[in-house]
Amino acid sequence: MNHTKGGLVIFTANSHPSSRELGKRIAERLGVELGKVQVYQEANRETRVQIQESVRGKDVFVIQTVSKDVNTTIMEMLIMVYACRTSCARSITGVLPYFPYSKQCKMRKRGSIVSKLIASMMCKAGLTHLITMDLHQKEIQGFFNIPVDNLRASPFLLQYIQEEIPDYRNAVIVAKSPASAKRAQSFAERLRLGIAVIHGEAQDAESDQVDGRHSPPTVSRTHGAFHQGPFCVPIPLLMPKEKPPITVVGDVGGRIAIIVDDIIDDVDSFVAAAETLKERGAYKIFVMATHGILSSEAPRFIEESAIDEVVVTNTIPHELQKLQCPKIKTVDISMILSEAIRRIHNGESMSYLFRNIGVDD
């Protein structure tokens, strides 16, 4: 049954077959057929998009999930959006459950803020609206000059905890670093559970001098200050940080530990956190994240670790990883994406999808 007004077209931009599964689920929930389009790679690796039906005067929604080749994923999205724009579509909404390059949203050393570049490219291609989910940093929304709806996967993950973990009342929500403490606190308050924070873990690239302005000039040091030339003002020397021993703030003994985060890619930090929690007496360990990138040897490391189960959503295809590691479970979030599409197309308020969501969620 069709739940939308006329003039709606849904395309999947990804040329990888497994990545089109989410688009099919969304189309089924809306009671419409996927739009006819061909997306493929030329022999010279150029991306070609051929739209095979009229989009003139219609609301177009381009669903794109990130495959292993993230740069091809971005080009497919940009070319399809531009093709719809030049074909006189009334509006073009991008549906990117996982926003690529979202970790590169801060200046580091002499690098660049790549998220801003991607946002500018999408707006320039002709995007008029963006639907995404659990941005790595909410400030990324400010990189766009178009409306951005940053949906949340937490209701689905909370439902999984309540329905699939029978003794979840004996659980404690764990932040594997102080940076993810707010997310852990949000889960704990909604489930009426305790919280624990692991402090003193090995520093990773995400937290390593995020402002990128730590490169010192070639100077001489005098009395704890920097000097450069006879007329320069002395600048106090900032002492380097020392990583403290690993400490778990909170009681996990005899409890189920549920580690929450937004992205799980390189699993080394999760495996180390699980080992620490086991040593502190946790008898079962779950890891829950919105985006399961699970690159490289992540499935093997999870299988060999103290982690009992990894729960992620289907914002990113990971069927291959599930075959390699039966500990990986999937939560379907196509329901909220299809409802967002329906409301935008019908001109309805989006506030229903953000009920009880606070600033820190």
Short mmCIF file of C-alpha atoms in Angstrom, two decimals:
data_model
loop_
_atom_site.label_atom_id
_atom_site.label_comp_id
_atom_site.label_asym_id
_atom_site.label_seq_id
_atom_site.Cartn_x
_atom_site.Cartn_y
_atom_site.Cartn_z
CA MET A 1 0.00 0.00 0.00
CA ASN A 2 1.34 3.40 -1.01
CA HIS A 3 1.73 5.69 2.01
CA THR A 4 2.78 8.81 0.09
CA LYS A 5 1.37 11.35 -2.29
CA GLY A 6 2.27 11.15 -5.97
CA GLY A 7 5.46 12.52 -7.44
CA LEU A 8 7.88 10.51 -5.29
CA VAL A 9 10.91 8.76 -6.80
CA ILE A 10 13.42 6.74 -4.79
CA PHE A 11 16.78 5.86 -6.27
CA THR A 12 19.62 3.81 -4.82
CA ALA A 13 22.91 5.27 -5.91
CA ASN A 14 25.18 2.41 -4.97
CA SER A 15 26.42 0.06 -7.66
CA HIS A 16 27.23 -2.67 -5.11
CA PRO A 17 24.37 -5.22 -4.89
CA SER A 18 24.50 -5.74 -1.12
CA SER A 19 24.35 -1.99 -0.56
CA ARG A 20 20.98 -1.71 -2.33
CA GLU A 21 19.24 -3.84 0.30
CA LEU A 22 18.45 -0.88 2.54
CA GLY A 23 16.86 0.97 -0.39
CA LYS A 24 14.63 -2.01 -1.11
CA ARG A 25 13.49 -2.20 2.52
CA ILE A 26 12.62 1.51 2.55
CA ALA A 27 10.72 1.29 -0.75
CA GLU A 28 8.72 -1.70 0.52
CA ARG A 29 7.71 0.17 3.67
CA LEU A 30 6.56 3.14 1.58
CA GLY A 31 4.71 0.94 -0.88
CA VAL A 32 6.58 2.22 -3.94
CA GLU A 33 8.96 0.74 -6.48
CA LEU A 34 12.59 1.75 -6.66
CA GLY A 35 13.34 4.14 -9.49
CA LYS A 36 14.99 2.80 -12.61
CA VAL A 37 18.63 3.80 -12.82
CA GLN A 38 21.92 2.31 -13.91
CA VAL A 39 25.05 2.99 -11.88
CA TYR A 40 28.26 1.34 -12.98
CA GLN A 41 31.99 1.77 -13.45
CA GLU A 42 33.59 2.24 -16.84
CA ALA A 43 36.71 0.27 -17.78
CA ASN A 44 38.81 3.28 -16.76
CA ARG A 45 37.06 3.35 -13.31
CA GLU A 46 34.94 6.41 -14.12
CA THR A 47 31.46 6.33 -12.62
CA ARG A 48 28.53 6.51 -14.99
CA VAL A 49 24.90 7.14 -13.97
CA GLN A 50 21.95 6.76 -16.35
CA ILE A 51 18.49 7.66 -15.02
CA GLN A 52 15.92 5.65 -16.96
CA GLU A 53 12.68 7.42 -16.03
CA SER A 54 11.41 11.00 -15.88
CA VAL A 55 12.01 12.94 -12.66
CA ARG A 56 10.77 16.33 -13.92
CA GLY A 57 8.84 18.13 -11.19
CA LYS A 58 9.16 15.21 -8.74
CA ASP A 59 10.59 14.78 -5.27
CA VAL A 60 13.67 12.59 -5.64
CA PHE A 61 15.25 10.71 -2.73
CA VAL A 62 18.71 9.27 -3.36
CA ILE A 63 19.63 6.52 -0.89
CA GLN A 64 23.34 5.86 -0.59
CA THR A 65 25.05 3.47 1.80
CA VAL A 66 28.81 3.51 2.18
CA SER A 67 30.56 0.53 0.65
CA LYS A 68 34.18 -0.50 1.10
CA ASP A 69 35.20 1.90 -1.68
CA VAL A 70 34.10 5.09 0.03
CA ASN A 71 35.40 7.45 -2.65
CA THR A 72 33.40 5.69 -5.38
CA THR A 73 30.39 5.89 -3.07
CA ILE A 74 30.72 9.67 -2.87
CA MET A 75 31.14 10.08 -6.63
CA GLU A 76 28.07 7.93 -7.32
CA MET A 77 26.06 10.14 -5.00
CA LEU A 78 27.31 13.40 -6.49
CA ILE A 79 26.80 12.32 -10.11
CA MET A 80 23.28 11.02 -9.46
CA VAL A 81 22.26 14.17 -7.61
CA TYR A 82 23.61 16.32 -10.43
CA ALA A 83 21.83 14.16 -13.01
CA CYS A 84 18.53 14.66 -11.18
CA ARG A 85 19.17 18.39 -10.94
CA THR A 86 19.80 18.75 -14.67
CA SER A 87 16.65 16.64 -15.30
CA CYS A 88 14.55 19.30 -13.52
CA ALA A 89 13.63 17.40 -10.35
CA ARG A 90 11.60 19.58 -7.98
CA SER A 91 13.66 18.58 -4.92
CA ILE A 92 16.57 16.21 -4.31
CA THR A 93 17.01 14.71 -0.86
CA GLY A 94 20.06 12.65 -0.06
CA VAL A 95 19.62 9.75 2.39
CA LEU A 96 23.05 8.90 3.78
CA PRO A 97 22.59 6.89 6.98
CA TYR A 98 26.36 7.06 7.52
CA PHE A 99 28.00 10.30 6.46
CA PRO A 100 31.43 9.48 4.95
CA TYR A 101 34.56 11.22 6.21
CA SER A 102 32.64 12.25 9.33
CA LYS A 103 35.68 11.56 11.54
CA GLN A 104 37.65 14.18 9.60
CA CYS A 105 35.61 17.06 10.96
CA LYS A 106 38.37 18.81 12.90
CA MET A 107 41.64 20.42 11.91
CA ARG A 108 44.70 18.31 12.66
CA LYS A 109 48.22 19.56 12.04
CA ARG A 110 48.37 20.69 8.41
CA GLY A 111 45.43 18.60 7.26
CA SER A 112 41.97 19.77 6.31
CA ILE A 113 38.35 19.49 7.45
CA VAL A 114 37.26 16.98 4.83
CA SER A 115 33.67 16.79 6.11
CA LYS A 116 33.23 20.44 5.14
CA LEU A 117 34.55 19.69 1.65
CA ILE A 118 32.12 16.77 1.19
CA ALA A 119 29.22 18.90 2.42
CA SER A 120 30.10 21.70 -0.01
CA MET A 121 30.37 19.25 -2.93
CA MET A 122 26.93 17.77 -2.18
CA CYS A 123 25.29 21.20 -1.95
CA LYS A 124 27.00 22.31 -5.16
CA ALA A 125 25.83 19.15 -6.98
CA GLY A 126 22.22 20.10 -6.26
CA LEU A 127 21.20 18.49 -2.98
CA THR A 128 18.30 20.35 -1.35
CA HIS A 129 17.93 18.28 1.85
CA LEU A 130 19.93 15.65 3.71
CA ILE A 131 18.78 12.79 5.94
CA THR A 132 21.52 11.12 7.94
CA MET A 133 21.89 9.26 11.22
CA ASP A 134 24.08 9.77 14.30
CA LEU A 135 26.68 12.12 12.86
CA HIS A 136 30.06 11.61 14.49
CA GLN A 137 29.91 15.25 15.59
CA LYS A 138 26.59 17.11 15.51
CA GLU A 139 28.41 20.27 14.44
CA ILE A 140 28.81 18.74 10.97
CA GLN A 141 25.25 19.92 10.28
CA GLY A 142 26.64 23.45 10.21
CA PHE A 143 28.83 22.57 7.21
CA PHE A 144 25.72 22.48 5.01
CA ASN A 145 23.67 25.41 3.74
CA ILE A 146 20.63 23.13 3.31
CA PRO A 147 18.32 21.48 5.90
CA VAL A 148 19.88 18.44 7.62
CA ASP A 149 17.90 15.90 9.64
CA ASN A 150 20.25 13.98 11.93
CA LEU A 151 18.13 11.00 13.01
CA ARG A 152 18.97 8.81 16.01
CA ALA A 153 19.38 5.04 16.16
CA SER A 154 19.31 4.92 19.96
CA PRO A 155 15.57 3.98 20.21
CA PHE A 156 16.24 0.83 18.18
CA LEU A 157 19.35 -0.09 20.19
CA LEU A 158 17.53 0.52 23.47
CA GLN A 159 14.69 -1.69 22.28
CA TYR A 160 17.21 -4.41 21.44
CA ILE A 161 18.67 -4.25 24.95
CA GLN A 162 15.23 -4.53 26.55
CA GLU A 163 14.02 -7.36 24.33
CA GLU A 164 17.14 -9.43 23.61
CA ILE A 165 19.08 -9.20 26.90
CA PRO A 166 16.84 -10.96 29.44
CA ASP A 167 18.70 -9.81 32.56
CA TYR A 168 19.56 -6.31 31.33
CA ARG A 169 18.47 -4.89 34.69
CA ASN A 170 21.76 -6.23 36.02
CA ALA A 171 23.71 -4.34 33.38
CA VAL A 172 25.88 -1.25 33.47
CA ILE A 173 26.39 1.10 30.51
CA VAL A 174 30.08 1.62 29.77
CA ALA A 175 31.89 4.43 27.97
CA LYS A 176 35.21 3.10 26.66
CA SER A 177 36.67 6.61 26.94
CA PRO A 178 35.61 9.89 28.56
CA ALA A 179 34.76 11.20 25.06
CA SER A 180 31.80 8.82 24.79
CA ALA A 181 30.54 9.41 28.33
CA LYS A 182 27.61 11.58 27.22
CA ARG A 183 26.25 8.86 24.96
CA ALA A 184 26.65 6.30 27.73
CA GLN A 185 24.88 8.61 30.16
CA SER A 186 21.97 9.00 27.74
CA PHE A 187 21.54 5.21 27.47
CA ALA A 188 21.89 4.73 31.23
CA GLU A 189 19.26 7.35 32.09
CA ARG A 190 16.73 5.89 29.68
CA LEU A 191 17.25 2.34 30.92
CA ARG A 192 17.55 3.39 34.60
CA LEU A 193 20.94 1.72 34.83
CA GLY A 194 24.34 2.63 36.25
CA ILE A 195 27.25 3.97 34.23
CA ALA A 196 30.97 3.22 34.15
CA VAL A 197 33.76 5.05 32.33
CA ILE A 198 37.11 3.60 31.31
CA HIS A 199 39.85 6.18 31.73
CA GLY A 200 43.53 5.96 30.84
CA GLU A 201 43.32 3.84 27.69
CA ALA A 202 45.85 4.24 24.91
CA GLN A 203 45.27 7.56 23.16
CA ASP A 204 43.96 7.19 19.59
CA ALA A 205 44.02 9.50 16.60
CA GLU A 206 40.52 10.79 17.36
CA SER A 207 41.59 12.41 20.63
CA ASP A 208 45.21 13.13 19.77
CA GLN A 209 45.63 16.92 19.83
CA VAL A 210 42.46 17.65 17.91
CA ASP A 211 43.11 21.29 17.13
CA GLY A 212 46.22 20.45 15.09
CA ARG A 213 48.20 23.44 16.29
CA HIS A 214 50.81 21.62 18.34
CA SER A 215 53.70 21.70 15.86
CA PRO A 216 56.39 23.77 17.63
CA PRO A 217 58.66 26.14 15.73
CA THR A 218 62.40 25.61 15.65
CA VAL A 219 63.21 27.56 18.78
CA SER A 220 65.43 27.66 21.81
CA ARG A 221 64.00 27.11 25.28
CA THR A 222 64.77 29.48 28.11
CA HIS A 223 63.24 29.17 31.58
CA GLY A 224 60.31 27.04 30.42
CA ALA A 225 59.29 29.36 27.57
CA PHE A 226 59.70 29.48 23.80
CA HIS A 227 61.76 32.24 22.16
CA GLN A 228 62.15 32.94 18.48
CA GLY A 229 64.29 35.90 17.70
CA PRO A 230 65.12 38.89 19.89
CA PHE A 231 61.75 40.69 19.49
CA CYS A 232 59.37 37.77 20.07
CA VAL A 233 57.16 37.54 23.14
CA PRO A 234 58.02 34.44 25.23
CA ILE A 235 55.29 31.79 25.16
CA PRO A 236 54.93 29.43 28.14
CA LEU A 237 55.84 25.84 27.38
CA LEU A 238 52.88 23.46 27.45
CA MET A 239 53.90 20.21 29.10
CA PRO A 240 52.99 17.01 27.24
CA LYS A 241 50.18 14.85 28.61
CA GLU A 242 50.98 11.65 30.43
CA LYS A 243 48.57 8.75 30.03
CA PRO A 244 47.45 7.50 33.45
CA PRO A 245 47.03 3.80 34.22
CA ILE A 246 43.77 2.27 33.02
CA THR A 247 41.02 2.91 35.53
CA VAL A 248 37.35 1.90 35.49
CA VAL A 249 35.24 4.57 37.18
CA GLY A 250 32.16 2.66 38.33
CA ASP A 251 31.35 -0.85 39.54
CA VAL A 252 31.13 -3.61 36.89
CA GLY A 253 31.77 -6.63 39.11
CA GLY A 254 29.17 -9.35 38.59
CA ARG A 255 27.35 -7.20 36.02
CA ILE A 256 26.65 -7.21 32.30
CA ALA A 257 28.76 -4.52 30.62
CA ILE A 258 27.23 -2.76 27.60
CA ILE A 259 29.76 -0.58 25.76
CA VAL A 260 28.08 2.09 23.61
CA ASP A 261 29.56 4.24 20.84
CA ASP A 262 28.54 5.71 17.48
CA ILE A 263 31.05 3.95 15.21
CA ILE A 264 32.87 0.64 15.45
CA ASP A 265 35.59 0.32 12.84
CA ASP A 266 39.04 -0.51 14.20
CA VAL A 267 38.05 -2.74 17.11
CA ASP A 268 41.34 -2.63 19.03
CA SER A 269 40.02 -0.16 21.59
CA PHE A 270 36.81 -2.18 22.07
CA VAL A 271 38.74 -5.42 22.54
CA ALA A 272 41.06 -3.73 25.09
CA ALA A 273 38.04 -2.31 26.92
CA ALA A 274 36.41 -5.75 27.02
CA GLU A 275 39.55 -7.30 28.52
CA THR A 276 39.67 -4.57 31.17
CA LEU A 277 36.00 -5.11 32.06
CA LYS A 278 36.54 -8.88 32.32
CA GLU A 279 39.41 -8.29 34.71
CA ARG A 280 37.12 -6.06 36.80
CA GLY A 281 34.50 -8.83 37.09
CA ALA A 282 31.99 -8.25 34.27
CA TYR A 283 30.56 -11.64 33.28
CA LYS A 284 29.09 -10.69 29.90
CA ILE A 285 30.11 -7.91 27.49
CA PHE A 286 28.06 -6.34 24.70
CA VAL A 287 29.16 -3.65 22.26
CA MET A 288 26.49 -1.45 20.67
CA ALA A 289 27.09 1.09 17.93
CA THR A 290 25.10 2.76 15.18
CA HIS A 291 27.58 2.36 12.34
CA GLY A 292 29.35 -0.98 11.92
CA ILE A 293 32.17 -0.30 9.47
CA LEU A 294 34.19 -3.26 10.79
CA SER A 295 37.17 -2.83 8.49
CA SER A 296 40.06 -5.19 7.83
CA GLU A 297 40.45 -7.95 10.44
CA ALA A 298 37.75 -6.61 12.78
CA PRO A 299 35.49 -9.74 12.57
CA ARG A 300 38.37 -12.05 13.49
CA PHE A 301 39.47 -9.85 16.39
CA ILE A 302 35.90 -9.75 17.73
CA GLU A 303 35.54 -13.51 17.44
CA GLU A 304 38.76 -14.08 19.39
CA SER A 305 38.02 -11.42 22.04
CA ALA A 306 36.14 -11.39 25.34
CA ILE A 307 33.23 -9.60 23.64
CA ASP A 308 30.07 -11.72 23.69
CA GLU A 309 28.05 -9.79 21.11
CA VAL A 310 28.40 -6.77 18.82
CA VAL A 311 25.14 -5.05 17.87
CA VAL A 312 25.10 -2.56 14.99
CA THR A 313 22.46 -1.14 12.66
CA ASN A 314 22.23 -1.62 8.90
CA THR A 315 23.35 1.91 8.03
CA ILE A 316 26.36 0.20 6.42
CA PRO A 317 26.26 -3.23 4.70
CA HIS A 318 28.17 -5.83 6.74
CA GLU A 319 26.80 -9.18 5.60
CA LEU A 320 30.29 -10.48 4.83
CA GLN A 321 31.51 -9.59 8.32
CA LYS A 322 28.53 -11.44 9.85
CA LEU A 323 29.52 -14.58 7.98
CA GLN A 324 33.03 -14.28 9.39
CA CYS A 325 31.86 -13.58 12.95
CA PRO A 326 28.52 -14.88 14.32
CA LYS A 327 28.84 -12.51 17.28
CA ILE A 328 27.77 -9.61 15.04
CA LYS A 329 24.03 -8.85 15.16
CA THR A 330 22.05 -6.34 13.09
CA VAL A 331 19.23 -3.96 14.02
CA ASP A 332 17.09 -2.69 11.13
CA ILE A 333 16.59 1.10 11.02
CA SER A 334 14.76 1.28 7.66
CA MET A 335 11.54 2.11 9.54
CA ILE A 336 12.68 5.53 10.72
CA LEU A 337 14.30 6.37 7.37
CA SER A 338 11.12 5.52 5.45
CA GLU A 339 9.04 7.58 7.90
CA ALA A 340 11.41 10.54 7.43
CA ILE A 341 11.07 10.27 3.65
CA ARG A 342 7.27 10.06 3.89
CA ARG A 343 7.05 13.13 6.14
CA ILE A 344 9.38 15.25 4.01
CA HIS A 345 7.54 14.30 0.82
CA ASN A 346 4.10 14.98 2.33
CA GLY A 347 5.21 18.23 3.96
CA GLU A 348 4.65 16.96 7.52
CA SER A 349 6.57 17.94 10.64
CA MET A 350 9.72 16.00 11.48
CA SER A 351 9.49 16.70 15.21
CA TYR A 352 7.74 13.37 15.81
CA LEU A 353 11.01 11.59 14.97
CA PHE A 354 12.92 13.64 17.57
CA ARG A 355 10.65 13.12 20.57
CA ASN A 356 12.47 13.08 23.93
CA ILE A 357 15.84 13.66 22.26
CA GLY A 358 18.03 16.07 24.19
CA VAL A 359 20.98 18.18 23.19
CA ASP A 360 23.48 15.55 24.36
CA ASP A 361 21.78 12.57 22.64
#
